[in-house]
Tab-separated table of C-alpha atoms in Angstrom:
chain	number	residue	atom	x	y	z
A	1	UNK	CA	0.000	0.000	0.000
A	2	UNK	CA	1.060	3.581	-0.613
A	3	UNK	CA	2.687	5.694	2.082
A	4	UNK	CA	1.071	9.079	2.730
A	5	UNK	CA	2.777	11.962	4.539
A	6	UNK	CA	0.324	14.546	5.933
A	7	UNK	CA	1.184	17.780	7.735
A	8	UNK	CA	-1.187	19.357	10.229
A	9	UNK	CA	-2.964	16.036	10.775
A	10	UNK	CA	-4.200	16.417	14.351
A	11	UNK	CA	-7.397	18.235	13.328
A	12	UNK	CA	-9.544	19.358	10.424
A	13	UNK	CA	-9.098	17.996	6.932
A	14	UNK	CA	-5.717	16.486	7.783
A	15	UNK	CA	-7.230	14.417	10.582
A	16	UNK	CA	-10.181	13.303	8.450
A	17	UNK	CA	-7.802	12.233	5.686
A	18	UNK	CA	-5.497	10.338	8.047
A	19	UNK	CA	-8.434	8.446	9.569
A	20	UNK	CA	-9.848	7.562	6.170
A	21	UNK	CA	-6.480	6.339	4.889
A	22	UNK	CA	-5.800	4.186	7.939
A	23	UNK	CA	-9.275	2.663	7.717
A	24	UNK	CA	-8.536	1.672	4.102
A	25	UNK	CA	-5.219	0.042	4.963
A	26	UNK	CA	-2.837	2.750	3.762
A	27	UNK	CA	0.316	3.630	5.668
A	28	UNK	CA	0.323	7.135	7.133
A	29	UNK	CA	2.991	9.427	8.545
A	30	UNK	CA	1.399	12.468	10.166
A	31	UNK	CA	2.879	15.620	11.637
A	32	UNK	CA	1.722	18.104	14.243
A	33	UNK	CA	3.496	20.618	16.430
A	34	UNK	CA	2.518	18.501	19.447
A	35	UNK	CA	3.003	14.727	19.360
A	36	UNK	CA	0.399	14.244	22.082
A	37	UNK	CA	-2.298	15.779	19.831
A	38	UNK	CA	-1.617	13.182	17.142
A	39	UNK	CA	-1.537	10.309	19.592
A	40	UNK	CA	-4.809	11.430	21.134
A	41	UNK	CA	-6.496	11.783	17.756
A	42	UNK	CA	-5.018	8.819	15.869
A	43	UNK	CA	-3.299	6.492	18.335
A	44	UNK	CA	0.224	5.329	19.006
A	45	UNK	CA	2.921	4.426	16.487
A	46	UNK	CA	2.357	1.156	14.639
A	47	UNK	CA	3.330	-0.656	11.448
A	48	UNK	CA	0.800	1.497	9.580
A	49	UNK	CA	0.936	4.787	11.493
A	50	UNK	CA	3.854	7.070	12.321
A	51	UNK	CA	3.063	10.170	14.419
A	52	UNK	CA	5.712	12.880	14.109
A	53	UNK	CA	6.204	16.048	16.105
A	54	UNK	CA	7.436	18.722	13.711
A	55	UNK	CA	7.146	22.446	13.179
A	56	UNK	CA	7.411	22.669	9.412
A	57	UNK	CA	8.442	26.329	9.613
A	58	UNK	CA	11.869	24.946	10.460
A	59	UNK	CA	13.545	23.279	7.503
A	60	UNK	CA	15.547	20.871	9.673
A	61	UNK	CA	12.376	19.593	11.332
A	62	UNK	CA	10.668	19.076	7.970
A	63	UNK	CA	13.733	17.216	6.725
A	64	UNK	CA	13.850	14.993	9.818
A	65	UNK	CA	10.159	14.138	9.524
A	66	UNK	CA	10.517	13.112	5.875
A	67	UNK	CA	13.640	11.051	6.595
A	68	UNK	CA	11.960	9.327	9.544
A	69	UNK	CA	8.999	8.421	7.318
A	70	UNK	CA	11.230	6.766	4.718
A	71	UNK	CA	13.174	4.998	7.460
A	72	UNK	CA	9.989	3.652	9.047
A	73	UNK	CA	8.052	2.671	5.929
A	74	UNK	CA	10.822	2.234	3.371
A	75	UNK	CA	9.304	4.640	0.847
A	76	UNK	CA	7.212	7.745	0.305
A	77	UNK	CA	4.360	8.071	-2.180
A	78	UNK	CA	1.971	10.937	-1.431
A	79	UNK	CA	2.687	14.282	0.239
A	80	UNK	CA	-0.183	16.388	1.599
A	81	UNK	CA	0.819	19.906	2.616
A	82	UNK	CA	-2.149	20.620	4.827
A	83	UNK	CA	-0.688	22.534	7.793
A	84	UNK	CA	-1.754	26.155	7.963
A	85	UNK	CA	-3.946	28.653	9.755
A	86	UNK	CA	-6.255	31.536	9.005
A	87	UNK	CA	-5.520	35.164	9.723
A	88	UNK	CA	-8.364	37.682	9.859
A	89	UNK	CA	-7.483	41.352	9.988
A	90	UNK	CA	-7.352	44.426	7.816
A	91	UNK	CA	-4.086	45.029	5.993
A	92	UNK	CA	-3.537	48.202	8.000
A	93	UNK	CA	-4.237	46.400	11.269
A	94	UNK	CA	-1.882	43.453	10.848
A	95	UNK	CA	1.700	43.942	11.936
A	96	UNK	CA	4.687	42.911	9.868
A	97	UNK	CA	5.327	40.054	12.294
A	98	UNK	CA	1.707	38.808	12.118
A	99	UNK	CA	1.707	38.835	8.317
A	100	UNK	CA	5.128	37.188	7.982
A	101	UNK	CA	4.197	34.405	10.402
A	102	UNK	CA	1.195	33.513	8.263
A	103	UNK	CA	3.474	33.239	5.237
A	104	UNK	CA	6.037	31.261	7.254
A	105	UNK	CA	3.497	28.545	8.030
A	106	UNK	CA	1.173	28.561	5.016
A	107	UNK	CA	3.812	29.055	2.302
A	108	UNK	CA	7.371	28.497	3.497
A	109	UNK	CA	6.383	25.534	5.647
A	110	UNK	CA	5.012	23.763	2.590
A	111	UNK	CA	8.113	24.709	0.611
A	112	UNK	CA	10.287	23.124	3.299
A	113	UNK	CA	8.380	19.850	2.989
A	114	UNK	CA	8.434	19.946	-0.812
A	115	UNK	CA	12.192	20.545	-0.967
A	116	UNK	CA	12.931	17.681	1.421
A	117	UNK	CA	10.481	15.213	-0.150
A	118	UNK	CA	11.437	15.735	-3.788
A	119	UNK	CA	14.823	13.934	-3.670
A	120	UNK	CA	13.002	10.725	-2.680
A	121	UNK	CA	10.226	11.171	-5.238
A	122	UNK	CA	12.682	12.037	-8.010
A	123	UNK	CA	14.794	8.975	-7.254
A	124	UNK	CA	11.817	6.632	-7.558
A	125	UNK	CA	10.384	8.543	-10.543
A	126	UNK	CA	6.927	8.636	-9.018
A	127	UNK	CA	4.858	10.359	-6.380
A	128	UNK	CA	2.020	12.767	-5.783
A	129	UNK	CA	2.030	16.152	-4.032
A	130	UNK	CA	-1.205	17.765	-2.815
A	131	UNK	CA	-0.900	21.387	-1.689
A	132	UNK	CA	-3.966	22.391	0.298
A	133	UNK	CA	-4.861	25.958	-0.621
A	134	UNK	CA	-8.329	27.517	-0.390
A	135	UNK	CA	-10.958	29.047	-2.588
A	136	UNK	CA	-9.327	32.155	-1.127
A	137	UNK	CA	-6.364	31.282	-3.320
A	138	UNK	CA	-8.515	31.992	-6.381
A	139	UNK	CA	-10.636	34.869	-5.107
A	140	UNK	CA	-9.381	37.445	-2.646
A	141	UNK	CA	-12.424	39.703	-2.375
A	142	UNK	CA	-12.966	39.043	1.330
A	143	UNK	CA	-12.439	42.018	3.701
A	144	UNK	CA	-10.064	41.015	6.472
A	145	UNK	CA	-8.604	38.033	4.637
A	146	UNK	CA	-6.030	39.889	2.543
A	147	UNK	CA	-2.891	38.340	4.030
A	148	UNK	CA	-4.433	34.878	4.329
A	149	UNK	CA	-5.592	34.999	0.707
A	150	UNK	CA	-2.138	36.232	-0.308
A	151	UNK	CA	-0.600	33.112	1.254
A	152	UNK	CA	-3.029	30.914	-0.641
A	153	UNK	CA	-2.494	32.779	-3.919
A	154	UNK	CA	1.199	32.043	-3.341
A	155	UNK	CA	0.458	28.356	-2.800
A	156	UNK	CA	-1.494	28.286	-6.060
A	157	UNK	CA	1.315	29.936	-7.988
A	158	UNK	CA	4.111	27.772	-6.648
A	159	UNK	CA	2.008	24.652	-7.253
A	160	UNK	CA	1.511	25.503	-10.912
A	161	UNK	CA	5.267	25.975	-11.334
A	162	UNK	CA	6.040	22.825	-9.347
A	163	UNK	CA	3.758	20.728	-11.527
A	164	UNK	CA	5.624	21.893	-14.631
A	165	UNK	CA	9.036	21.322	-13.021
A	166	UNK	CA	8.506	17.761	-11.809
A	167	UNK	CA	6.356	16.350	-14.602
A	168	UNK	CA	9.424	14.845	-16.285
A	169	UNK	CA	10.099	12.792	-13.136
A	170	UNK	CA	6.667	11.179	-13.118
A	171	UNK	CA	5.581	13.225	-10.098
A	172	UNK	CA	2.016	14.516	-10.139
A	173	UNK	CA	0.914	17.725	-8.400
A	174	UNK	CA	-2.477	19.158	-7.456
A	175	UNK	CA	-3.467	22.329	-5.628
A	176	UNK	CA	-6.666	21.773	-3.639
A	177	UNK	CA	-9.038	24.718	-3.219
A	178	UNK	CA	-11.693	23.880	-0.611
A	179	UNK	CA	-14.692	25.937	0.277
A	180	UNK	CA	-16.238	25.845	3.741
A	181	UNK	CA	-15.878	22.450	5.437
A	182	UNK	CA	-17.270	21.622	8.855
A	183	UNK	CA	-13.974	21.590	10.736
A	184	UNK	CA	-12.598	23.689	13.590
A	185	UNK	CA	-11.030	26.155	11.142
A	186	UNK	CA	-13.004	29.235	12.332
A	187	UNK	CA	-12.126	28.544	15.967
A	188	UNK	CA	-9.413	30.363	17.888
A	189	UNK	CA	-6.744	27.672	17.482
A	190	UNK	CA	-7.020	27.772	13.695
A	191	UNK	CA	-7.754	31.442	13.035
A	192	UNK	CA	-5.758	34.327	14.504
A	193	UNK	CA	-6.817	37.941	14.898
A	194	UNK	CA	-4.704	41.110	14.931
A	195	UNK	CA	-3.333	42.154	18.291
A	196	UNK	CA	-4.604	45.669	17.639
A	197	UNK	CA	-7.904	46.308	15.862
A	198	UNK	CA	-8.891	49.618	14.234
A	199	UNK	CA	-12.512	50.495	14.996
A	200	UNK	CA	-13.154	52.190	11.649
A	201	UNK	CA	-12.887	48.905	9.724
A	202	UNK	CA	-16.529	47.886	10.006
A	203	UNK	CA	-16.454	45.599	6.936
A	204	UNK	CA	-13.557	43.636	8.416
A	205	UNK	CA	-15.323	43.209	11.778
A	206	UNK	CA	-18.537	42.150	10.019
A	207	UNK	CA	-16.723	39.412	8.093
A	208	UNK	CA	-14.865	38.388	11.237
A	209	UNK	CA	-18.123	37.996	13.184
A	210	UNK	CA	-19.758	36.182	10.271
A	211	UNK	CA	-17.092	33.484	10.416
A	212	UNK	CA	-17.001	33.070	14.175
A	213	UNK	CA	-20.733	33.429	14.905
A	214	UNK	CA	-22.648	32.243	11.829
A	215	UNK	CA	-20.476	30.106	9.548
A	216	UNK	CA	-18.746	28.086	12.282
A	217	UNK	CA	-20.713	24.866	12.771
A	218	UNK	CA	-22.852	25.482	9.688
A	219	UNK	CA	-20.323	24.859	6.930
A	220	UNK	CA	-21.979	23.020	4.014
A	221	UNK	CA	-19.239	20.479	3.288
A	222	UNK	CA	-18.182	17.222	4.976
A	223	UNK	CA	-14.414	16.776	5.623
A	224	UNK	CA	-14.785	12.991	5.537
A	225	UNK	CA	-16.113	13.230	1.981
A	226	UNK	CA	-13.213	15.530	1.090
A	227	UNK	CA	-10.831	12.833	2.328
A	228	UNK	CA	-12.523	10.242	0.125
A	229	UNK	CA	-12.238	12.595	-2.851
A	230	UNK	CA	-8.501	13.139	-2.324
A	231	UNK	CA	-7.829	9.406	-2.142
A	232	UNK	CA	-9.884	8.863	-5.288
A	233	UNK	CA	-7.892	11.505	-7.149
A	234	UNK	CA	-4.558	10.123	-5.906
A	235	UNK	CA	-5.458	6.670	-7.207
A	236	UNK	CA	-6.786	7.943	-10.531
A	237	UNK	CA	-5.045	7.888	-13.886
A	238	UNK	CA	-5.178	11.663	-14.310
A	239	UNK	CA	-4.144	14.419	-11.922
A	240	UNK	CA	-6.005	17.749	-11.961
A	241	UNK	CA	-3.745	20.754	-11.554
A	242	UNK	CA	-6.574	22.507	-9.691
A	243	UNK	CA	-9.101	20.604	-7.570
A	244	UNK	CA	-11.950	22.737	-6.249
A	245	UNK	CA	-13.750	21.001	-3.372
A	246	UNK	CA	-17.283	21.914	-2.367
A	247	UNK	CA	-20.237	23.282	-4.279
A	248	UNK	CA	-19.725	26.663	-2.645
A	249	UNK	CA	-16.106	26.776	-3.810
A	250	UNK	CA	-17.070	25.677	-7.313
A	251	UNK	CA	-19.641	28.485	-7.546
A	252	UNK	CA	-17.100	31.076	-6.368
A	253	UNK	CA	-14.477	29.752	-8.792
A	254	UNK	CA	-16.813	30.072	-11.780
A	255	UNK	CA	-17.873	33.549	-10.694
A	256	UNK	CA	-14.210	34.541	-10.451
A	257	UNK	CA	-13.503	33.264	-13.968
A	258	UNK	CA	-16.489	35.186	-15.337
A	259	UNK	CA	-15.436	38.338	-13.494
A	260	UNK	CA	-11.899	38.092	-14.889
A	261	UNK	CA	-13.163	37.611	-18.430
A	262	UNK	CA	-15.474	40.605	-18.125
A	263	UNK	CA	-12.660	42.723	-16.675
A	264	UNK	CA	-10.168	41.724	-19.381
A	265	UNK	CA	-12.617	42.333	-22.223
A	266	UNK	CA	-13.702	45.706	-20.844
A	267	UNK	CA	-10.111	46.937	-20.777
A	268	UNK	CA	-8.874	45.101	-23.872
A	269	UNK	CA	-8.232	48.298	-25.834
A	270	UNK	CA	-6.034	49.694	-23.062
A	271	UNK	CA	-4.214	46.380	-22.744
A	272	UNK	CA	-3.459	46.332	-26.475
A	273	UNK	CA	-2.507	50.012	-26.595
A	274	UNK	CA	1.046	49.374	-25.374
A	275	UNK	CA	2.249	47.602	-28.537
A	276	UNK	CA	4.825	49.252	-30.847
């Protein structure tokens, strides 16, 4: 059976995926910043499960986790860069440190894992990399989510380049863009707020309250079904470059495409006016 390596697997989509894989007989290495969280959620180390404490912001820890996985299971087949967190705050409100930390986890953490996994995947001329982004990586028109969306736009961009770079090695790559799934994402341990809020930003506060008070617990999508979908895609003959998950995300993605087309066509004459 294939060996899956999942970051941020102690909760949310990562946890749902790990449980689904183990129930189907796959071998799973899973990371979290706290080993006890993984053991509580998924159990102790076994022939099929390897819990790993790692902060993927640190390249050495990402490297050690990948190496330990290969040592334990003898190979590595599927990487799921799932670790990340939300950040809600106006661009003026968020400090440099708050914004950079979101990039450190959501973008550079995934890059650390990718860099350390690729030597193994290249050597075996096979493998699959899933980078978990968000519908916010396609559409950024959400007040208060500017930095978070920027991290996910970055994940989308690097995934497109990665897919082109590693195709010749037989490695497949997909960026996953979920909508709202019924996980703990809107809760305090998965979404951070600015240390200092500016009262004038009413639109930002409205969106913030919408997520914490109304959306949380009422998300339309099932994380267990998302896990099934990812396994199905990984086992399929074709690999989508973009995988939108959830009817809500699909609707937003189509609306974004239509908006872009309308925008481009409206300003086509100005766009073409720069030619010699």
